[in-house]
CSV table of C-alpha atoms and ligand atoms in Angstrom, one decimal:
chain,number,residue,atom,x,y,z
A,45,MET,CA,0.1,0.0,0.0
A,46,ALA,CA,1.3,3.4,-1.0
A,47,GLN,CA,1.6,5.9,1.8
A,48,VAL,CA,0.4,9.5,1.7
A,49,ILE,CA,2.7,11.7,3.7
A,50,SER,CA,2.0,15.5,4.3
A,51,ILE,CA,4.6,17.9,5.5
A,52,HIS,CA,3.5,20.8,7.7
A,53,SER,CA,4.7,23.6,9.9
A,54,PHE,CA,2.7,26.1,11.8
A,55,ARG,CA,5.0,29.0,10.8
A,56,GLY,CA,6.4,29.8,7.4
A,57,GLY,CA,10.0,29.2,6.2
A,58,THR,CA,10.8,26.2,8.5
A,59,GLY,CA,12.2,24.3,5.5
A,60,LYS,CA,9.1,22.3,4.4
A,61,SER,CA,9.8,22.5,0.8
A,62,ASN,CA,13.5,21.8,0.9
A,63,LEU,CA,13.1,18.9,3.3
A,64,THR,CA,10.2,17.4,1.4
A,65,ALA,CA,12.2,17.6,-1.9
A,66,ASN,CA,15.3,16.2,-0.2
A,67,ILE,CA,13.6,13.4,1.6
A,68,ALA,CA,11.4,12.4,-1.3
A,69,THR,CA,14.4,12.2,-3.6
A,70,ALA,CA,16.4,10.1,-1.0
A,71,VAL,CA,13.4,7.7,-0.9
A,72,ALA,CA,13.5,7.5,-4.7
A,73,SER,CA,17.2,6.9,-4.6
A,74,GLN,CA,16.3,3.6,-2.9
A,75,GLY,CA,14.4,2.5,-6.0
A,76,LYS,CA,11.0,3.8,-4.9
A,77,ARG,CA,8.4,5.5,-7.0
A,78,VAL,CA,7.5,8.9,-5.4
A,79,ALA,CA,5.4,11.9,-6.2
A,80,ILE,CA,5.4,15.3,-4.6
A,81,VAL,CA,2.2,17.4,-4.8
A,82,ASP,CA,2.6,21.1,-4.3
A,83,THR,CA,-0.6,21.9,-2.4
A,84,ASP,CA,0.7,25.2,-1.4
A,85,ILE,CA,-1.7,26.8,-3.8
A,86,GLN,CA,-1.2,30.3,-2.3
A,87,SER,CA,2.5,30.4,-2.6
A,88,PRO,CA,3.8,27.4,-4.7
A,89,GLY,CA,7.5,26.9,-4.9
A,90,ILE,CA,8.8,23.4,-4.6
A,91,HIS,CA,9.3,23.1,-8.4
A,92,VAL,CA,12.1,25.5,-8.1
A,93,LEU,CA,14.2,22.9,-6.3
A,94,PHE,CA,13.9,20.7,-9.3
A,95,GLY,CA,15.1,23.5,-11.6
A,96,LEU,CA,11.6,24.0,-13.2
A,97,ASP,CA,9.8,27.1,-14.0
A,98,GLU,CA,6.4,28.0,-15.1
A,99,GLU,CA,7.1,27.4,-18.9
A,100,ASP,CA,8.1,23.8,-18.1
A,101,PHE,CA,4.6,22.7,-17.3
A,102,THR,CA,1.4,23.0,-19.2
A,103,HIS,CA,-0.9,21.5,-16.4
A,104,SER,CA,-1.1,22.1,-12.7
A,105,LEU,CA,-3.0,20.8,-9.7
A,106,ASN,CA,-5.4,23.7,-10.3
A,107,ASP,CA,-6.3,22.3,-13.8
A,108,TYR,CA,-7.0,18.9,-12.2
A,109,LEU,CA,-9.3,20.5,-9.5
A,110,TRP,CA,-11.2,22.3,-12.3
A,111,ASP,CA,-11.6,19.1,-14.3
A,112,LYS,CA,-9.4,20.4,-17.2
A,113,CYS,CA,-7.1,17.4,-17.0
A,114,SER,CA,-6.5,14.2,-15.2
A,115,ALA,CA,-4.3,14.1,-12.1
A,116,LYS,CA,-1.8,12.1,-14.1
A,117,ASP,CA,-1.6,14.9,-16.8
A,118,ALA,CA,-0.5,17.3,-14.1
A,119,ALA,CA,2.3,14.9,-12.9
A,120,TYR,CA,5.8,15.5,-14.4
A,121,ASP,CA,8.6,13.1,-14.2
A,122,VAL,CA,11.4,15.1,-12.8
A,123,THR,CA,13.8,12.3,-12.2
A,124,ALA,CA,16.2,13.4,-15.0
A,125,GLN,CA,16.0,17.0,-13.5
A,126,VAL,CA,17.5,15.8,-10.4
A,127,ILE,CA,21.2,16.8,-10.7
A,128,THR,CA,24.3,16.7,-8.6
A,129,GLY,CA,26.4,19.6,-7.6
A,130,SER,CA,28.5,19.2,-10.7
A,131,GLY,CA,25.5,19.5,-12.9
A,132,THR,CA,25.4,15.8,-14.0
A,133,PRO,CA,22.2,13.7,-13.7
A,134,ALA,CA,22.0,12.0,-10.3
A,135,ASN,CA,21.0,8.6,-11.6
A,136,ILE,CA,18.2,8.0,-9.2
A,137,SER,CA,17.2,4.4,-9.3
A,138,GLY,CA,13.6,5.2,-8.6
A,139,THR,CA,11.3,7.8,-10.1
A,140,VAL,CA,10.3,11.3,-8.9
A,141,TYR,CA,7.2,13.0,-10.2
A,142,LEU,CA,6.1,16.5,-9.3
A,143,VAL,CA,2.6,17.9,-9.5
A,144,PRO,CA,3.1,21.7,-9.5
A,145,SER,CA,0.5,24.3,-8.4
A,146,SER,CA,-0.3,27.1,-10.8
A,147,LEU,CA,1.8,30.3,-10.7
A,148,LYS,CA,-0.7,32.4,-12.5
A,149,ALA,CA,-2.2,35.0,-10.2
A,150,GLY,CA,-5.6,34.7,-11.6
A,151,GLU,CA,-5.6,31.0,-11.1
A,152,ILE,CA,-4.4,31.2,-7.6
A,153,ALA,CA,-7.1,33.7,-6.8
A,154,LYS,CA,-9.8,31.6,-8.4
A,155,ILE,CA,-9.0,28.5,-6.4
A,156,LEU,CA,-8.8,30.3,-3.2
A,157,ARG,CA,-12.1,32.1,-3.9
A,158,GLU,CA,-14.1,29.2,-5.1
A,159,GLY,CA,-12.6,26.3,-3.1
A,160,TYR,CA,-12.5,22.7,-4.2
A,161,ASP,CA,-14.1,19.5,-3.3
A,162,VAL,CA,-12.1,17.5,-0.7
A,163,GLY,CA,-13.1,14.2,-2.2
A,164,LEU,CA,-11.9,15.4,-5.7
A,165,LEU,CA,-8.4,16.1,-4.3
A,166,ASN,CA,-8.3,12.9,-2.4
A,167,ASP,CA,-9.4,10.9,-5.5
A,168,GLY,CA,-6.7,12.7,-7.5
A,169,PHE,CA,-4.1,11.5,-5.1
A,170,HIS,CA,-5.3,8.0,-5.4
A,171,ASP,CA,-5.4,8.2,-9.1
A,172,LEU,CA,-1.8,9.2,-9.0
A,173,ILE,CA,-1.0,6.4,-6.7
A,174,ASP,CA,-2.7,3.8,-9.0
A,175,GLN,CA,-1.8,5.2,-12.4
A,176,LEU,CA,1.9,6.0,-11.6
A,177,ASP,CA,2.3,2.9,-9.4
A,178,LEU,CA,3.6,5.1,-6.5
A,179,ASP,CA,5.1,3.8,-3.3
A,180,TYR,CA,4.9,7.3,-1.7
A,181,LEU,CA,3.0,10.5,-2.3
A,182,PHE,CA,4.5,13.5,-0.5
A,183,ILE,CA,2.4,16.6,0.1
A,184,ASP,CA,4.1,20.0,0.5
A,185,THR,CA,1.8,22.4,2.2
A,186,HIS,CA,1.2,26.1,3.0
A,187,PRO,CA,2.2,27.0,6.4
A,188,GLY,CA,-0.3,27.4,9.2
A,189,LEU,CA,-3.7,26.0,9.8
A,190,ASN,CA,-5.9,27.0,6.9
A,191,GLU,CA,-8.7,25.0,5.3
A,192,GLU,CA,-6.3,23.5,2.7
A,193,THR,CA,-3.8,22.3,5.2
A,194,LEU,CA,-6.5,20.8,7.4
A,195,LEU,CA,-7.6,18.7,4.5
A,196,SER,CA,-4.2,17.5,3.6
A,197,ILE,CA,-3.8,16.5,7.3
A,198,ALA,CA,-7.2,14.6,7.1
A,199,ILE,CA,-6.2,12.6,4.0
A,200,SER,CA,-2.7,11.6,4.9
A,201,ASP,CA,-1.5,8.4,6.5
A,202,ARG,CA,1.5,10.1,8.0
A,203,MET,CA,2.2,13.6,9.0
A,204,VAL,CA,5.5,15.3,9.4
A,205,ILE,CA,5.6,18.5,11.3
A,206,ILE,CA,8.7,20.7,11.0
A,207,LEU,CA,9.7,23.1,13.7
A,208,ARG,CA,12.6,25.4,14.6
A,209,PRO,CA,13.9,25.6,18.1
A,210,ASP,CA,12.0,28.9,18.6
A,211,ARG,CA,9.3,29.7,21.1
A,212,GLN,CA,6.7,30.7,18.4
A,213,ASP,CA,7.3,27.5,16.5
A,214,PHE,CA,7.0,25.5,19.8
A,215,LEU,CA,3.5,27.1,20.5
A,216,GLY,CA,2.3,26.6,17.0
A,217,THR,CA,3.4,23.0,16.9
A,218,ALA,CA,1.3,22.3,19.9
A,219,VAL,CA,-1.7,23.7,18.1
A,220,THR,CA,-0.9,21.7,15.0
A,221,LEU,CA,-0.6,18.5,16.9
A,222,GLU,CA,-4.0,19.1,18.6
A,223,VAL,CA,-5.6,19.5,15.3
A,224,ALA,CA,-3.8,16.4,13.9
A,225,GLN,CA,-5.1,14.4,16.8
A,226,LYS,CA,-8.6,15.6,16.1
A,227,LEU,CA,-8.3,14.5,12.6
A,228,ASP,CA,-7.1,11.1,13.6
A,229,VAL,CA,-3.8,11.1,11.7
A,230,PRO,CA,-2.4,7.6,12.2
A,231,ASP,CA,1.3,8.6,12.4
A,232,ILE,CA,3.0,11.9,13.4
A,233,THR,CA,6.8,12.6,13.2
A,234,LEU,CA,8.5,15.8,14.2
A,235,LEU,CA,11.6,17.2,12.4
A,236,VAL,CA,13.6,19.9,14.0
A,237,ASN,CA,15.2,22.2,11.5
A,238,LYS,CA,17.5,25.3,11.5
A,239,ALA,CA,18.8,24.3,14.9
A,240,PRO,CA,21.7,26.7,15.9
A,241,ASP,CA,24.9,24.6,16.5
A,242,ILE,CA,25.1,25.7,20.2
A,243,TYR,CA,22.4,23.2,21.0
A,244,PRO,CA,23.6,19.6,21.6
A,245,ARG,CA,21.7,17.1,19.5
A,246,GLU,CA,20.5,14.7,22.2
A,247,THR,CA,19.4,17.5,24.6
A,248,LEU,CA,17.4,19.2,21.9
A,249,ILE,CA,15.7,15.9,20.7
A,250,ASP,CA,14.9,14.9,24.3
A,251,LYS,CA,13.4,18.3,25.1
A,252,VAL,CA,11.1,18.3,22.0
A,253,GLN,CA,10.1,14.7,22.4
A,254,SER,CA,9.2,15.2,26.1
A,255,GLN,CA,7.4,18.4,25.4
A,256,TYR,CA,5.1,16.9,22.8
A,257,GLY,CA,5.1,13.2,23.4
A,258,VAL,CA,5.8,12.6,19.7
A,259,PRO,CA,8.9,11.1,18.2
A,260,VAL,CA,11.5,13.4,16.6
A,261,GLY,CA,12.6,11.7,13.4
A,262,GLY,CA,15.5,14.0,12.6
A,263,LEU,CA,17.4,17.1,13.7
A,264,PHE,CA,18.9,19.4,11.2
A,265,TYR,CA,21.3,22.2,12.0
A,266,GLU,CA,21.3,25.6,10.3
A,267,ASN,CA,24.2,25.7,7.9
A,268,ASP,CA,25.8,28.1,5.4
A,269,GLU,CA,25.8,25.5,2.6
A,270,MET,CA,22.0,25.4,2.6
A,271,LEU,CA,21.8,29.1,2.6
A,272,GLN,CA,24.2,29.3,-0.3
A,273,LEU,CA,22.4,26.7,-2.3
A,274,ALA,CA,19.3,28.9,-1.8
A,275,SER,CA,16.8,26.3,-3.0
A,276,GLY,CA,18.8,25.9,-6.1
A,277,GLY,CA,18.8,22.1,-6.0
A,278,ILE,CA,18.5,19.0,-3.9
A,279,PHE,CA,20.9,19.6,-1.0
A,280,TRP,CA,22.1,16.0,-0.4
A,281,LEU,CA,23.1,15.6,-4.0
A,282,HIS,CA,25.2,18.7,-3.8
A,283,HIS,CA,26.7,17.9,-0.4
A,284,PRO,CA,26.6,14.1,-0.1
A,285,ASP,CA,28.8,14.0,3.0
A,286,HIS,CA,27.3,16.9,4.8
A,287,ALA,CA,25.6,16.0,8.2
A,288,PHE,CA,22.4,17.5,6.9
A,289,SER,CA,22.4,15.0,4.0
A,290,GLN,CA,23.0,12.1,6.3
A,291,GLU,CA,20.1,13.1,8.4
A,292,VAL,CA,17.9,13.3,5.2
A,293,HIS,CA,18.9,9.7,4.5
A,294,THR,CA,18.1,8.7,8.1
A,295,VAL,CA,14.6,10.1,7.8
A,296,ALA,CA,14.2,8.4,4.4
A,297,ARG,CA,15.2,5.0,6.0
A,298,GLN,CA,12.6,5.5,8.8
A,299,LEU,CA,9.9,6.0,6.2
A,300,LEU,CA,11.1,3.0,4.2
A,301,ALA,CA,11.2,0.9,7.3
A,302,ALA,CA,7.6,1.9,8.3
A,303,GLU,CA,6.3,0.5,5.0
B,113,MET,CA,-33.9,14.0,11.3
B,114,SER,CA,-34.2,13.5,7.6
B,115,HIS,CA,-33.7,10.1,5.9
B,116,PRO,CA,-32.3,9.8,2.5
B,117,ALA,CA,-35.2,9.7,0.1
B,118,HIS,CA,-34.8,6.4,-1.5
B,119,GLY,CA,-35.9,6.4,-5.2
B,120,ASP,CA,-34.9,10.0,-5.7
B,121,PRO,CA,-32.5,10.5,-8.6
B,122,PRO,CA,-29.0,10.8,-7.2
B,123,ALA,CA,-27.8,14.3,-7.2
B,124,PRO,CA,-24.3,15.1,-8.5
B,125,ARG,CA,-21.5,15.7,-6.1
B,126,GLN,CA,-21.9,18.8,-3.9
B,127,GLN,CA,-25.6,19.2,-4.9
B,128,GLN,CA,-27.2,16.7,-2.6
B,129,SER,CA,-30.7,17.3,-1.3
B,130,ALA,CA,-29.6,17.9,2.2
B,131,GLY,CA,-29.2,21.7,2.3
B,132,ALA,CA,-26.6,22.0,5.0
B,133,GLY,CA,-23.6,20.7,3.0
B,134,PRO,CA,-20.9,20.7,1.7
B,135,LYS,CA,-19.1,21.4,5.0
B,136,THR,CA,-15.6,22.8,5.4
B,137,MET,CA,-12.7,21.2,7.2
B,138,THR,CA,-13.2,23.7,10.1
B,139,ASP,CA,-16.7,22.5,10.5
B,140,LEU,CA,-15.4,19.0,10.7
B,141,LEU,CA,-12.9,20.0,13.5
B,142,LEU,CA,-15.8,21.4,15.4
B,143,LEU,CA,-17.9,18.3,15.2
B,144,ALA,CA,-18.2,16.2,18.3
B,145,ASP,CA,-17.2,12.5,18.7
B,146,PRO,CA,-18.2,9.9,17.6
B,147,GLU,CA,-19.4,11.8,14.4
B,148,ARG,CA,-16.0,13.4,13.8
B,149,THR,CA,-14.2,10.1,14.0
B,150,LEU,CA,-16.5,8.5,11.5
B,151,VAL,CA,-16.2,11.4,9.0
B,152,ASN,CA,-12.4,11.3,9.4
B,153,TRP,CA,-12.4,7.6,8.7
B,154,LEU,CA,-14.8,8.1,5.7
B,155,VAL,CA,-12.4,10.8,4.3
B,156,ARG,CA,-9.5,8.3,4.4
B,157,GLN,CA,-11.6,5.5,3.0
B,158,ARG,CA,-13.0,7.8,0.4
B,159,GLY,CA,-16.5,6.3,1.1
B,160,ALA,CA,-17.9,3.1,2.5
B,161,SER,CA,-21.1,1.1,2.6
B,162,ILE,CA,-23.3,0.6,5.8
B,163,ALA,CA,-21.9,-2.8,6.2
B,164,GLU,CA,-18.2,-1.7,6.0
B,165,ILE,CA,-18.9,1.2,8.5
B,166,ALA,CA,-20.7,-1.2,10.9
B,167,VAL,CA,-17.7,-3.6,10.8
B,168,HIS,CA,-15.2,-0.7,11.3
B,169,LEU,CA,-17.3,0.6,14.3
B,170,GLY,CA,-18.2,-2.7,15.7
B,171,THR,CA,-21.8,-1.5,15.9
B,172,GLU,CA,-25.2,-2.6,14.7
B,173,PRO,CA,-26.1,-1.5,11.1
B,174,THR,CA,-29.2,0.1,12.5
B,175,LEU,CA,-27.3,2.3,14.9
B,176,VAL,CA,-24.8,3.2,12.0
B,177,GLN,CA,-27.8,4.2,9.9
B,178,ALA,CA,-28.9,6.6,12.6
B,179,LEU,CA,-25.5,8.1,12.9
B,180,LEU,CA,-25.2,8.4,9.1
B,181,ASP,CA,-28.7,10.0,8.9
B,182,ASP,CA,-27.6,12.7,11.4
B,183,LEU,CA,-24.4,13.3,9.4
B,184,ILE,CA,-26.3,13.5,6.1
B,185,ALA,CA,-28.8,15.9,7.7
B,186,ALA,CA,-26.0,18.1,9.0
B,187,GLY,CA,-24.4,18.1,5.6
B,188,PHE,CA,-21.2,16.2,6.3
B,189,VAL,CA,-22.0,13.1,4.4
B,190,THR,CA,-23.7,12.3,1.1
B,191,VAL,CA,-25.0,9.0,-0.1
B,192,ASP,CA,-24.4,7.6,-3.6
B,193,LEU,CA,-27.4,5.5,-4.3
B,194,THR,CA,-26.3,4.5,-7.8
B,195,SER,CA,-23.8,2.1,-6.4
B,196,ASP,CA,-25.0,-1.1,-4.9
B,197,PRO,CA,-24.7,-1.3,-1.9
B,198,ALA,CA,-25.1,2.5,-1.4
B,199,VAL,CA,-21.8,4.3,-0.7
B,200,PHE,CA,-21.6,6.9,2.0
B,201,LYS,CA,-19.0,9.7,1.2
B,202,PRO,CA,-17.7,12.7,3.0
B,203,ASN,CA,-19.2,16.0,1.7
B,204,LEU,CA,-16.4,18.4,2.4
B,205,ILE,CA,-15.1,21.4,0.5
B,206,SER,CA,-11.9,23.3,1.0
B,207,ARG,CA,-13.7,26.6,1.2
B,208,LYS,CA,-17.2,27.9,0.9
B,209,PRO,CA,-17.5,29.8,-2.3
B,210,ARG,CA,-17.8,33.5,-1.6
B,211,THR,CA,-21.2,34.9,-2.3
B,212,VAL,CA,-20.2,38.5,-2.5
B,213,PRO,CA,-17.9,39.3,-5.4
B,214,ASP,CA,-14.6,40.6,-4.1
B,215,GLN,CA,-13.0,43.4,-6.0
B,216,LEU,CA,-9.5,42.2,-5.4
B,217,TRP,CA,-10.2,38.7,-6.7
B,218,LYS,CA,-12.1,40.2,-9.6
B,219,ALA,CA,-9.2,42.3,-10.6
B,220,LEU,CA,-6.9,39.4,-10.8
B,221,ASP,CA,-9.2,37.3,-13.0
C,71,ATP,N1,19.0,23.8,7.9
C,71,ATP,C1,19.0,24.9,7.1
C,71,ATP,N2,20.0,25.7,7.3
C,71,ATP,C2,20.0,26.9,6.5
C,71,ATP,N3,19.0,27.3,5.8
C,71,ATP,C3,18.0,26.5,5.6
C,71,ATP,C4,17.9,25.3,6.3
C,71,ATP,N4,16.7,24.7,6.0
C,71,ATP,C5,16.1,25.5,5.1
C,71,ATP,N5,16.9,26.6,4.9
C,71,ATP,C6,16.5,27.8,4.1
C,71,ATP,O1,15.3,28.4,4.5
C,71,ATP,C7,14.5,28.9,3.5
C,71,ATP,C8,13.1,28.5,3.6
C,71,ATP,O2,13.0,27.1,3.2
C,71,ATP,P1,11.8,26.4,2.5
C,71,ATP,O3,11.4,27.2,1.4
C,71,ATP,O4,12.1,25.0,2.3
C,71,ATP,O5,10.8,26.6,3.7
C,71,ATP,P2,9.2,26.4,3.7
C,71,ATP,O6,8.8,25.9,5.1
C,71,ATP,O7,8.8,25.6,2.5
C,71,ATP,O8,8.7,27.9,3.5
C,71,ATP,P3,7.1,28.3,3.2
C,71,ATP,O9,6.5,28.2,4.6
C,71,ATP,O10,7.3,29.7,2.7
C,71,ATP,O11,6.6,27.4,2.2
C,71,ATP,C9,15.3,28.6,2.2
C,71,ATP,O12,16.0,29.7,1.8
C,71,ATP,C10,16.1,27.5,2.6
C,71,ATP,O13,17.3,27.4,1.8
C,72,MG,MG1,7.3,25.9,1.1
């Protein structure tokens, strides 16, 4: 059975899109077939990490929700676009698909104004799983708790919540967890990102785990290489030996083990 | 409490006879248990028959019917009578369409 995994954070800029792209690609590098759906309809962006721009796609998630195309038509095989730091193809043994969200202002406005049927989005996800023979479907989301994020929480088998070691993130994560529990999410994992290197790893993990009673699946330190890459690619392929990259693979292995 | 009118032509998605739906995710969050748990489960299942729901809940089908009738009346669930057995589906929308045209949105169209 394919798993639907949604990635959330209460506040913006925690690293959702970068971690989603990195973890999904790491899972694909283990021979798995994965898709990433950009459900951040208000502020799409994850396609940038795969070197795509607006002209590279004719269909988007919006078109599917307006019945202009099938879900599969809006899924782009980006495996060949996944490149290493030296610009050569990464030779991923699995497959990575991306379903982008529209970048046209009018289309963003229309979907936010009119809404869409929850069942239709869910059916689209399952069409993708069936027709693309997926092992994993990752959902990148808009930060905070709006109607769209609530629904991606409601339809996922597993939820990953990303937080920074910051008081505002801590408060927001508690709220997000409360909502996730109300929506009966079967499995929840926390990822701590952008940790300043003054914090010892075990201390921080223990602190977060005991605060929320939810397992911490990974801890990522803030680093200059990530800032320099500036969402210009998949980090672990640019810096394979970096501690951040090793942690990406650790999280990917956990997902694979939970299959 | 309104019962689904058997024999009525099935209405298309989002236009069921029960006037209260579709509901939003926020409405779902505010729903009490055990209704909320059932709708959550129906969302993940993408619909189920009475028999399947009864097995899942470990309850009598007649009790399940009563629970579903309430949810249909409240607008959270629709029933697809074209399939046999009938399939109960969540009736949720990401947002309620705005009734008043908004100048900003209009300007962007
Ligand atoms: N561990 C890290 N160290 C340094 N910079 C990081 C780290 N993780 C992410 N970043 C940077 O933080 C910025 C935000 O990352 P990203 O876009 O992935 O976050 P997001 O949660 O998807 O944001 P949004 O909420 O706007 O969707 C990017 O510039 C990214 O390069
Ligand atoms: Mg993002």
